[in-house]
């Protein structure tokens, strides 16, 4: 498969180098969604940032927006009880990519099936209504959005509009519809679901969540975030490159790899 080329005239990009602004942008897009939010992430932590975004997605689902969330299974264990609850809600669909066979003692997978376990999905995307999306280097967690006192990873995201979003959604669909993407409800596990509301209510009392609301996601900051600032938007041609999800299926031959596509550009 050749790289996916998007028409240059219809593409617009806005850089999100600031960690706080990157989180605000995600919240704004989720709140503005009308009918569909497609997501895929390698890592999603159950911390103040991760739970806040899950709450925003749940609110969107409750107002009728279809949520399709695809997560790599490598780091899903701490979040899995919440994922099982959320996936039982109306309009909230969750899949795990390349799930581990042994759920309780995961280290057994590395001994018995190392080659497959080592092939993960590192894609990171949030795509709203097929019109706008955020892609880049950030996973979901406090260390990516600067919302705690610990380390802050230096990353860059971009907001994208135009034909490139259709190409990003097409690539997301390759992963979502892949045989290696399994509904979390179909993955056998000893982990029982935990009600999201129980965890969320407990987090309301934590200082880090209060700081997040006050210094990052206050009405002032959300209202001051403008995606209409013409000076921040850039028009450019774009090529979407991504590994074939079947790279994780040992008995198949991937049709495309990022390294191959970059070598052709």
Coordinates of C-alpha atoms in Angstrom, one line a residue:
X1 CA 0.0 0.0 0.0
X2 CA 1.4 3.4 -0.9
X3 CA 1.4 6.4 1.4
X4 CA -1.8 8.2 1.8
X5 CA -1.5 11.6 0.1
X6 CA -3.9 14.4 1.2
X7 CA -4.7 17.3 -1.1
X8 CA -2.7 20.4 -0.1
X9 CA -5.4 23.0 -0.7
X10 CA -7.7 21.6 2.0
X11 CA -5.3 21.0 4.9
X12 CA -4.8 23.3 7.8
X13 CA -2.7 22.7 10.9
X14 CA -2.2 24.3 14.2
X15 CA 0.8 23.3 16.5
X16 CA 0.2 22.4 20.1
X17 CA 3.6 22.6 21.7
X18 CA 2.2 23.8 25.1
X19 CA 1.2 20.9 27.3
X20 CA -1.7 22.6 28.9
X21 CA -3.0 23.9 25.6
X22 CA -2.9 20.4 24.2
X23 CA -5.2 19.1 27.0
X24 CA -7.5 22.1 26.6
X25 CA -7.8 21.5 22.9
X26 CA -8.8 17.9 23.5
X27 CA -11.5 18.9 25.9
X28 CA -12.8 21.6 23.6
X29 CA -13.1 19.1 20.6
X30 CA -14.8 16.5 22.7
X31 CA -17.4 19.0 23.9
X32 CA -18.0 20.3 20.4
X33 CA -18.5 16.8 18.9
X34 CA -21.8 16.2 17.2
X35 CA -22.0 12.5 16.3
X36 CA -18.7 10.6 16.4
X37 CA -15.3 10.6 18.2
X38 CA -12.7 8.1 17.1
X39 CA -9.6 7.6 19.3
X40 CA -6.5 5.4 19.4
X41 CA -3.8 5.6 22.0
X42 CA -0.8 3.5 23.1
X43 CA -1.1 4.6 26.8
X44 CA -4.0 6.0 28.8
X45 CA -3.3 6.5 32.5
X46 CA -6.1 6.5 35.2
X47 CA -4.8 9.8 36.7
X48 CA -6.4 13.2 36.9
X49 CA -5.8 13.9 33.2
X50 CA -6.9 10.5 32.0
X51 CA -10.0 10.3 34.2
X52 CA -11.0 13.9 33.2
X53 CA -10.9 13.0 29.5
X54 CA -12.8 9.8 30.1
X55 CA -15.4 11.9 31.9
X56 CA -15.6 14.2 28.9
X57 CA -16.1 11.2 26.6
X58 CA -18.8 9.8 28.9
X59 CA -20.6 13.1 28.9
X60 CA -20.4 13.1 25.1
X61 CA -21.7 9.6 24.9
X62 CA -24.6 10.5 27.1
X63 CA -25.6 13.3 24.8
X64 CA -25.7 10.9 21.8
X65 CA -22.1 11.0 20.4
X66 CA -20.7 7.6 19.4
X67 CA -17.4 7.0 21.1
X68 CA -15.0 4.5 19.6
X69 CA -11.8 4.1 21.7
X70 CA -9.0 1.8 20.7
X71 CA -6.2 1.3 23.2
X72 CA -3.1 -0.8 23.0
X73 CA -3.3 -3.6 25.6
X74 CA 0.3 -3.3 26.9
X75 CA -0.5 -0.7 29.6
X76 CA -4.2 -1.3 29.9
X77 CA -4.2 -3.3 33.2
X78 CA -4.7 -0.3 35.7
X79 CA -7.5 1.0 33.5
X80 CA -9.2 -2.2 32.6
X81 CA -11.9 -2.3 35.3
X82 CA -13.1 1.2 34.2
X83 CA -12.9 0.2 30.6
X84 CA -15.2 -2.7 31.2
X85 CA -17.8 -0.4 32.9
X86 CA -17.6 2.3 30.2
X87 CA -17.9 -0.2 27.4
X88 CA -21.3 -1.3 28.8
X89 CA -22.6 2.2 28.4
X90 CA -24.7 3.3 25.4
X91 CA -22.7 4.8 22.6
X92 CA -19.3 3.9 24.3
X93 CA -17.3 1.3 22.4
X94 CA -13.9 0.2 23.6
X95 CA -11.4 -2.2 22.0
X96 CA -8.0 -3.5 23.0
X97 CA -5.3 -3.9 20.3
X98 CA -3.3 -7.1 20.3
X99 CA -4.6 -8.2 23.8
X100 CA -2.5 -10.4 26.1
X101 CA -3.7 -14.0 26.4
X102 CA -2.7 -14.4 30.1
X103 CA -4.4 -11.5 31.9
X104 CA -3.5 -12.1 35.5
X105 CA 0.2 -13.0 35.2
X106 CA 1.1 -10.9 32.1
X107 CA 4.8 -11.8 32.3
X108 CA 3.9 -15.3 31.1
X109 CA 3.0 -13.8 27.7
X110 CA 6.6 -12.5 27.3
X111 CA 7.9 -16.0 27.9
X112 CA 5.5 -17.8 25.7
X113 CA 4.6 -15.3 23.0
X114 CA 7.3 -12.7 23.0
X115 CA 7.4 -11.9 19.3
X116 CA 3.7 -11.0 19.1
X117 CA 3.6 -9.3 22.4
X118 CA 6.5 -7.0 21.4
X119 CA 4.5 -5.6 18.4
X120 CA 2.4 -2.7 19.8
X121 CA 0.2 0.1 18.4
X122 CA 1.9 3.5 19.1
X123 CA -0.6 5.5 17.1
X124 CA -2.1 8.5 18.9
X125 CA -5.2 10.2 17.5
X126 CA -8.4 11.9 18.5
X127 CA -10.7 12.5 15.5
X128 CA -14.0 14.3 15.8
X129 CA -16.9 14.1 13.3
X130 CA -14.5 13.3 10.5
X131 CA -13.7 17.0 10.3
X132 CA -11.0 17.8 12.8
X133 CA -8.4 15.8 14.8
X134 CA -5.4 15.9 17.1
X135 CA -2.4 13.7 16.3
X136 CA 1.1 13.7 17.5
X137 CA 3.4 12.5 20.3
X138 CA 1.3 12.7 23.4
X139 CA -0.3 9.8 25.1
X140 CA -2.9 10.5 27.8
X141 CA -1.5 11.1 31.3
X142 CA -0.4 13.8 33.6
X143 CA 3.2 13.6 32.4
X144 CA 2.1 14.5 28.9
X145 CA 0.0 17.5 29.9
X146 CA 2.0 19.1 32.7
X147 CA -0.8 18.6 35.2
X148 CA 1.2 17.3 38.1
X149 CA 4.4 18.1 40.0
X150 CA 6.4 15.3 38.4
X151 CA 8.2 15.0 35.1
X152 CA 6.9 16.6 31.9
X153 CA 7.6 14.9 28.6
X154 CA 8.5 17.2 25.7
X155 CA 6.0 16.4 23.0
X156 CA 4.3 18.0 20.0
X157 CA 0.7 17.6 18.8
X158 CA -1.1 19.2 15.9
X159 CA -4.7 20.0 15.3
X160 CA -5.6 19.1 11.7
X161 CA -8.5 20.0 9.4
X162 CA -9.3 19.1 5.9
X163 CA -8.7 16.1 3.6
X164 CA -6.0 14.8 5.9
X165 CA -8.5 14.1 8.6
X166 CA -10.3 11.7 6.2
X167 CA -7.0 9.9 5.7
X168 CA -6.4 9.8 9.4
X169 CA -9.9 8.3 9.9
X170 CA -9.2 5.8 7.2
X171 CA -6.1 4.7 8.9
X172 CA -7.9 4.5 12.3
X173 CA -10.5 2.3 10.6
X174 CA -7.8 -0.1 9.5
X175 CA -6.9 -0.6 13.1
X176 CA -10.4 -0.6 14.5
X177 CA -11.6 -3.2 12.1
X178 CA -8.5 -5.4 12.4
X179 CA -8.9 -8.9 13.8
X180 CA -6.3 -7.9 16.4
X181 CA -8.6 -5.2 17.8
X182 CA -10.9 -7.0 20.3
X183 CA -13.8 -5.5 22.3
X184 CA -12.8 -5.3 25.9
X185 CA -16.0 -7.1 26.9
X186 CA -14.9 -10.1 24.8
X187 CA -11.5 -10.3 26.5
X188 CA -11.6 -12.9 29.3
X189 CA -10.2 -11.6 32.5
X190 CA -10.5 -11.9 36.2
X191 CA -10.7 -8.1 36.5
X192 CA -14.2 -7.1 37.5
X193 CA -15.6 -3.8 36.2
X194 CA -15.6 -0.8 38.5
X195 CA -18.2 1.9 38.2
X196 CA -16.6 5.0 36.7
X197 CA -18.7 7.3 38.9
X198 CA -17.2 5.7 42.0
X199 CA -13.7 6.4 40.9
X200 CA -14.6 9.8 39.6
X201 CA -16.3 10.9 42.8
X202 CA -13.2 9.9 44.8
X203 CA -10.9 11.9 42.6
X204 CA -13.1 15.0 43.1
X205 CA -11.5 15.4 46.5
X206 CA -7.9 15.1 45.4
X207 CA -5.8 18.3 45.2
X208 CA -4.4 17.5 41.8
X209 CA -7.9 17.4 40.3
X210 CA -8.8 20.6 41.9
X211 CA -5.6 22.2 40.5
X212 CA -6.4 20.8 37.1
X213 CA -9.8 22.4 37.1
X214 CA -8.5 25.7 38.5
X215 CA -5.3 26.3 36.5
X216 CA -5.9 24.4 33.2
X217 CA -9.6 23.6 32.6
X218 CA -11.2 26.6 34.1
X219 CA -13.9 28.3 32.1
X220 CA -11.5 31.2 31.5
X221 CA -8.9 29.0 29.9
X222 CA -11.4 27.0 27.9
X223 CA -13.1 30.1 26.6
X224 CA -9.8 31.8 25.8
X225 CA -8.7 28.9 23.6
X226 CA -9.5 29.9 20.1
X227 CA -9.1 27.7 17.1
X228 CA -10.1 30.6 14.8
X229 CA -6.8 32.5 15.2
X230 CA -5.6 32.8 11.5
X231 CA -2.1 33.5 12.6
X232 CA -1.9 30.0 14.2
X233 CA -3.0 28.0 11.2
X234 CA -0.8 26.8 8.5
X235 CA -1.8 25.3 5.1
X236 CA 0.4 22.5 3.9
X237 CA 0.4 19.2 1.9
X238 CA 0.3 16.1 4.2
X239 CA 1.1 12.4 3.9
X240 CA -0.3 10.1 6.6
X241 CA 2.1 7.2 7.3
X242 CA 1.4 4.4 9.6
X243 CA 2.3 0.8 10.2
X244 CA -0.1 -1.9 8.9
X245 CA -1.9 -3.2 12.1
X246 CA -1.2 -6.8 10.8
X247 CA 2.4 -6.3 11.7
X248 CA 1.4 -7.9 15.0
X249 CA -0.1 -11.0 13.4
X250 CA 2.8 -13.3 12.9
X251 CA 1.2 -15.4 10.1
X252 CA 0.5 -12.4 7.8
X253 CA 2.7 -10.1 5.8
X254 CA 2.2 -6.4 6.5
X255 CA 1.3 -4.4 3.4
X256 CA 3.0 -1.2 4.7
X257 CA 5.5 -0.1 7.4
X258 CA 6.4 3.4 8.4
X259 CA 10.1 2.9 7.5
X260 CA 9.1 1.9 4.0
X261 CA 6.8 4.8 3.5
X262 CA 9.3 7.4 4.8
X263 CA 11.9 6.0 2.4
X264 CA 9.6 6.7 -0.5
X265 CA 8.8 10.3 0.4

